[in-house]
């Protein structure tokens, strides 16, 4: 497993996304993933599976300290007291004394950012999370966050795959020592039939999904692909035994002109 260093955090380059994984099958997938070598699990309050993620973690037998666990605070809990209370709730569900990374799930302009980030930093200082960060933040919001947050931010978790250019966010994060963590890294499965990725994969004996994940990791971007299928768990982590050439990296980056954004809501910020 490779790691990405980000303001003191050491983030395993591949993690398991758990959005839409529920109940027993979620616990089973988390357990299996950890047995197969995953060391990074991504959950969120709003996924309603923190309990099962914790169960899978314990069932795997992997030492707690060897696993990087991320959860995210939903936007209705951004007032300082709510943020602390809801973090405690998340920890109780996970049955953990602390997470590795705690993120603001989306920006919420209804609560002043300085207040929310002050509370997030306090939660870190109280030992409830080893690192803190944000998600779905634009360049302007990253700059604002850095200016008011009393603690370093480890990452901005954003949608990133070959069909969406994220150069601006990547540059902003790099300036501040933050990682970009890629969500929907395989464009929710759409890359499966991509001709360019499949062709590049053929040359390396890899699938389109593996080429896509390798392209992210080779940019120092941790990726958190989700699958509900045990056999795909192995496929998505088996990307550390080959490398894409500079030309192949460039060829995939050029696909970003497609501007495919899969996650967008009325409450989303004005994207870069
Ligand atoms: N911060 C945020 O706002 C935010 C937003 C969205 C997502 N996320 C996080 O990012 C994670 C990943 O994003 P995502 O769930 O949107 O999408 P994704 O990981 O890009 O794609 C998941 C889809 O791809 C399929 N898939 C998985 N591995 C495959 C492979 N090797 N070949 C072909 N298809 C494959 C899965 O189907 P099967 O189940 O059939 O394998 C599933 O339908 C989430 O689970 C969540 O943890 C965060």
Coordinates of C-alpha atoms and ligand atoms in Angstrom, one line a residue:
X1 CA 0.0 0.0 0.0
X2 CA 1.2 3.5 -0.8
X3 CA 0.5 6.5 1.4
X4 CA -0.1 10.1 0.6
X5 CA 1.3 12.6 3.2
X6 CA -0.9 15.6 3.9
X7 CA -0.2 18.1 6.7
X8 CA 0.8 15.4 9.1
X9 CA -1.8 12.8 7.9
X10 CA -0.6 9.6 6.2
X11 CA -3.5 8.6 4.0
X12 CA -3.5 5.1 2.4
X13 CA -3.8 5.7 -1.4
X14 CA -6.7 3.4 -1.9
X15 CA -9.7 3.3 0.5
X16 CA -13.1 1.7 0.4
X17 CA -16.0 4.0 -0.2
X18 CA -19.2 3.0 1.6
X19 CA -21.9 5.2 0.3
X20 CA -25.1 3.1 -0.2
X21 CA -23.6 0.1 1.5
X22 CA -26.0 -0.8 4.3
X23 CA -26.6 -3.4 7.0
X24 CA -24.9 -6.8 7.1
X25 CA -23.5 -6.5 3.6
X26 CA -21.7 -3.3 4.5
X27 CA -20.2 -4.9 7.6
X28 CA -19.2 -7.9 5.5
X29 CA -17.6 -5.8 2.7
X30 CA -15.6 -3.7 5.2
X31 CA -14.4 -6.9 6.9
X32 CA -13.4 -8.5 3.6
X33 CA -11.7 -5.4 2.3
X34 CA -9.5 -5.2 5.4
X35 CA -8.7 -8.9 5.1
X36 CA -7.6 -8.2 1.5
X37 CA -5.3 -5.4 2.4
X38 CA -7.4 -2.3 2.5
X39 CA -6.3 0.1 5.3
X40 CA -8.6 3.0 4.6
X41 CA -12.4 3.2 5.0
X42 CA -14.6 6.2 4.1
X43 CA -18.0 6.6 5.7
X44 CA -20.2 9.6 6.7
X45 CA -23.1 10.3 9.1
X46 CA -25.5 10.6 6.2
X47 CA -24.6 7.1 4.8
X48 CA -26.3 5.6 7.9
X49 CA -23.7 2.9 8.1
X50 CA -21.2 4.0 10.7
X51 CA -22.3 1.2 13.0
X52 CA -21.7 -1.4 10.4
X53 CA -18.4 0.0 9.4
X54 CA -17.3 -0.3 13.0
X55 CA -18.6 -3.9 13.1
X56 CA -16.6 -4.8 9.9
X57 CA -13.5 -3.2 11.4
X58 CA -13.7 -5.3 14.6
X59 CA -14.6 -8.5 12.7
X60 CA -11.6 -8.2 10.4
X61 CA -9.1 -8.7 13.2
X62 CA -6.9 -5.9 11.8
X63 CA -5.5 -3.7 14.5
X64 CA -7.4 -0.5 14.9
X65 CA -4.2 1.6 14.6
X66 CA -3.5 0.1 11.2
X67 CA -6.7 1.4 9.6
X68 CA -7.4 4.9 8.5
X69 CA -11.1 5.7 9.2
X70 CA -12.8 8.8 7.8
X71 CA -16.2 10.1 8.6
X72 CA -18.0 13.3 7.7
X73 CA -20.3 15.6 9.6
X74 CA -23.5 16.5 7.9
X75 CA -24.3 20.2 7.2
X76 CA -27.2 20.4 9.7
X77 CA -24.7 19.8 12.5
X78 CA -22.3 22.7 11.8
X79 CA -23.3 25.0 14.7
X80 CA -20.4 24.5 17.2
X81 CA -22.3 22.6 19.9
X82 CA -24.0 20.4 17.4
X83 CA -20.7 19.6 15.7
X84 CA -19.2 18.3 18.9
X85 CA -22.3 16.4 19.9
X86 CA -22.7 14.8 16.5
X87 CA -19.0 13.8 16.4
X88 CA -19.6 12.0 19.7
X89 CA -22.6 10.2 18.2
X90 CA -20.5 9.1 15.2
X91 CA -17.8 7.7 17.5
X92 CA -20.4 5.9 19.6
X93 CA -21.8 4.3 16.4
X94 CA -18.4 3.3 15.1
X95 CA -17.4 2.2 18.7
X96 CA -14.1 4.1 18.3
X97 CA -12.5 6.6 20.6
X98 CA -11.3 8.6 17.7
X99 CA -11.4 8.7 13.9
X100 CA -8.4 9.4 11.7
X101 CA -10.0 12.0 9.6
X102 CA -13.2 14.1 10.2
X103 CA -14.6 16.1 7.3
X104 CA -17.2 18.8 6.8
X105 CA -19.3 16.9 4.2
X106 CA -20.4 20.0 2.2
X107 CA -20.0 23.8 2.7
X108 CA -22.9 25.3 4.5
X109 CA -23.1 29.1 4.1
X110 CA -25.8 29.4 6.7
X111 CA -23.3 28.9 9.5
X112 CA -20.1 31.1 9.5
X113 CA -17.2 29.0 8.3
X114 CA -14.9 30.3 11.1
X115 CA -17.4 29.0 13.7
X116 CA -17.7 25.6 12.2
X117 CA -13.9 25.2 11.6
X118 CA -13.3 26.5 15.2
X119 CA -15.5 23.7 16.4
X120 CA -13.9 21.1 14.1
X121 CA -10.4 22.1 15.3
X122 CA -11.6 21.8 18.9
X123 CA -12.9 18.3 18.3
X124 CA -9.4 17.5 17.0
X125 CA -7.8 19.1 20.1
X126 CA -10.1 17.0 22.3
X127 CA -8.7 13.9 20.7
X128 CA -11.9 12.8 18.8
X129 CA -10.1 12.9 15.4
X130 CA -6.4 12.7 14.5
X131 CA -6.9 15.0 11.5
X132 CA -9.6 17.3 10.1
X133 CA -10.5 18.4 6.6
X134 CA -13.2 19.4 4.2
X135 CA -15.2 18.0 1.3
X136 CA -16.8 19.7 -1.8
X137 CA -14.9 22.9 -1.1
X138 CA -14.0 25.2 -4.1
X139 CA -10.7 27.1 -4.3
X140 CA -12.3 30.2 -2.8
X141 CA -13.7 28.2 0.1
X142 CA -10.3 26.4 0.6
X143 CA -8.6 29.7 0.9
X144 CA -11.2 31.0 3.3
X145 CA -11.0 27.9 5.4
X146 CA -7.2 28.0 5.6
X147 CA -7.3 31.6 6.8
X148 CA -9.7 31.0 9.7
X149 CA -9.0 27.4 10.8
X150 CA -6.8 27.1 13.9
X151 CA -5.6 23.6 12.9
X152 CA -4.1 22.4 9.6
X153 CA -6.5 20.8 7.1
X154 CA -5.4 17.5 5.7
X155 CA -7.6 17.3 2.6
X156 CA -10.4 18.4 0.4
X157 CA -12.5 15.4 -0.7
X158 CA -14.0 16.1 -4.1
X159 CA -15.4 14.3 -7.1
X160 CA -12.4 13.4 -9.3
X161 CA -12.2 11.0 -12.2
X162 CA -10.9 11.2 -15.9
X163 CA -14.1 12.9 -17.1
X164 CA -13.8 15.9 -14.7
X165 CA -10.8 18.3 -14.7
X166 CA -9.9 19.3 -11.1
X167 CA -6.7 21.2 -11.9
X168 CA -7.7 24.3 -9.9
X169 CA -8.6 22.4 -6.7
X170 CA -5.4 20.2 -7.1
X171 CA -3.3 23.4 -7.3
X172 CA -4.9 25.1 -4.4
X173 CA -4.5 22.0 -2.2
X174 CA -0.9 21.5 -3.2
X175 CA -0.1 25.1 -2.2
X176 CA -1.4 24.4 1.3
X177 CA 0.1 20.9 1.7
X178 CA -3.4 19.3 1.6
X179 CA -4.3 16.2 -0.3
X180 CA -7.2 16.0 -2.8
X181 CA -9.1 12.8 -2.0
X182 CA -11.0 11.5 -5.0
X183 CA -14.6 10.5 -4.6
X184 CA -16.5 8.7 -7.4
X185 CA -13.0 7.9 -8.6
X186 CA -14.3 5.5 -11.3
X187 CA -17.2 7.8 -12.2
X188 CA -19.7 5.5 -10.5
X189 CA -18.7 2.6 -12.8
X190 CA -18.9 4.6 -16.1
X191 CA -15.3 4.0 -16.9
X192 CA -15.9 0.3 -17.2
X193 CA -16.6 0.6 -20.9
X194 CA -14.2 3.4 -21.7
X195 CA -12.2 2.5 -24.9
X196 CA -9.1 4.7 -24.0
X197 CA -8.8 3.3 -20.5
X198 CA -9.4 -0.3 -21.7
X199 CA -6.8 0.1 -24.4
X200 CA -4.2 1.4 -22.0
X201 CA -5.1 -1.4 -19.7
X202 CA -4.5 -4.0 -22.3
X203 CA -0.9 -3.0 -22.6
X204 CA -0.4 -3.5 -18.8
X205 CA -2.7 -6.5 -18.3
X206 CA -5.1 -4.3 -16.2
X207 CA -8.8 -3.4 -16.4
X208 CA -10.1 0.1 -17.2
X209 CA -11.0 0.6 -13.5
X210 CA -7.5 -0.3 -12.5
X211 CA -6.0 2.2 -15.0
X212 CA -8.3 4.9 -13.8
X213 CA -7.4 4.3 -10.1
X214 CA -3.7 4.1 -11.0
X215 CA -4.0 7.5 -12.8
X216 CA -5.3 9.1 -9.6
X217 CA -2.8 7.4 -7.3
X218 CA 0.1 8.4 -9.6
X219 CA -0.9 12.0 -9.1
X220 CA -0.6 11.5 -5.3
X221 CA -4.4 11.5 -5.0
X222 CA -5.9 8.9 -2.7
X223 CA -9.0 7.3 -4.2
X224 CA -12.0 5.7 -2.4
X225 CA -13.8 3.4 -4.9
X226 CA -16.9 1.7 -3.7
X227 CA -18.1 -1.8 -4.7
X228 CA -20.7 -4.1 -3.4
X229 CA -18.9 -7.1 -4.9
X230 CA -16.3 -9.0 -3.1
X231 CA -14.4 -9.9 -6.3
X232 CA -14.1 -6.2 -7.3
X233 CA -12.5 -5.4 -3.9
X234 CA -9.4 -7.2 -5.0
X235 CA -9.4 -5.7 -8.5
X236 CA -9.6 -2.1 -7.1
X237 CA -6.6 -2.5 -4.9
X238 CA -4.4 -4.4 -7.3
X239 CA -2.9 -1.3 -8.8
X240 CA 0.5 -1.1 -7.2
X241 CA 2.4 -3.4 -9.5
X242 CA 2.4 -1.3 -12.6
X243 CA 3.0 2.3 -13.7
X244 CA 1.5 4.5 -16.4
X245 CA 3.9 6.3 -18.7
X246 CA 3.9 10.1 -18.9
X247 CA 2.2 9.9 -22.2
X248 CA -0.5 7.6 -20.8
X249 CA -1.1 9.9 -17.9
X250 CA -1.4 12.9 -20.3
X251 CA -3.8 11.0 -22.5
X252 CA -6.1 10.2 -19.6
X253 CA -5.9 13.8 -18.3
X254 CA -7.1 15.1 -21.6
X255 CA -10.4 13.3 -21.2
X256 CA -11.3 15.9 -18.4
X257 CA -12.7 18.2 -21.0
X258 CA -15.9 16.1 -20.8
X259 CA -16.9 18.0 -17.7
X260 CA -19.0 15.2 -16.3
X261 CA -20.1 16.1 -12.7
X262 CA -22.1 13.3 -11.2
X263 CA -22.7 14.8 -7.8
X264 CA -24.4 18.1 -7.8
X265 CA -27.2 19.5 -5.6
X266 CA -29.1 22.8 -5.2
X267 CA -27.0 23.5 -2.1
X268 CA -23.6 22.9 -3.9
X269 CA -21.2 25.8 -4.1
X270 CA -20.4 27.6 -7.4
X271 CA -17.9 25.1 -8.8
X272 CA -14.5 26.2 -10.1
Ligands
LIG1 N1 -17.8 13.6 0.0 C1 -18.8 13.5 -0.8 O1 -19.7 14.3 -1.0 C2 -19.0 12.1 -1.6 C3 -19.9 12.0 -2.6 C4 -19.9 10.8 -3.3 C5 -19.2 9.8 -2.9 N2 -18.3 9.9 -1.8 C6 -17.5 8.7 -1.3 O2 -16.8 8.2 -2.4 C7 -17.1 6.8 -2.6 C8 -16.9 6.4 -4.0 O3 -17.8 7.1 -4.9 P1 -19.1 6.5 -5.5 O4 -19.7 5.5 -4.6 O5 -20.0 7.7 -5.8 O6 -18.7 5.9 -6.9 P2 -17.4 5.0 -7.5 O7 -16.6 4.4 -6.5 O8 -16.8 5.9 -8.6 O9 -18.3 3.9 -8.3 C9 -19.0 3.0 -7.7 C10 -19.8 2.1 -8.7 O10 -18.8 1.5 -9.6 C11 -19.0 0.1 -9.6 N3 -17.6 -0.5 -9.6 C12 -16.8 -0.6 -8.5 N4 -15.7 -1.2 -8.9 C13 -15.7 -1.5 -10.2 C14 -14.9 -2.1 -11.1 N5 -13.7 -2.5 -10.7 N6 -15.3 -2.2 -12.4 C15 -16.5 -1.7 -12.8 N7 -17.4 -1.1 -12.0 C16 -17.0 -1.0 -10.7 C17 -19.8 -0.2 -8.4 O11 -20.7 -1.3 -8.7 P3 -20.7 -2.7 -7.9 O12 -21.1 -2.3 -6.5 O13 -21.7 -3.5 -8.7 O14 -19.3 -3.2 -8.0 C18 -20.6 1.1 -8.2 O15 -21.8 1.1 -9.0 C19 -18.5 6.7 -2.0 O16 -18.8 5.4 -1.7 C20 -18.3 7.6 -0.7 O17 -17.6 6.9 0.3 C21 -18.2 11.1 -1.2

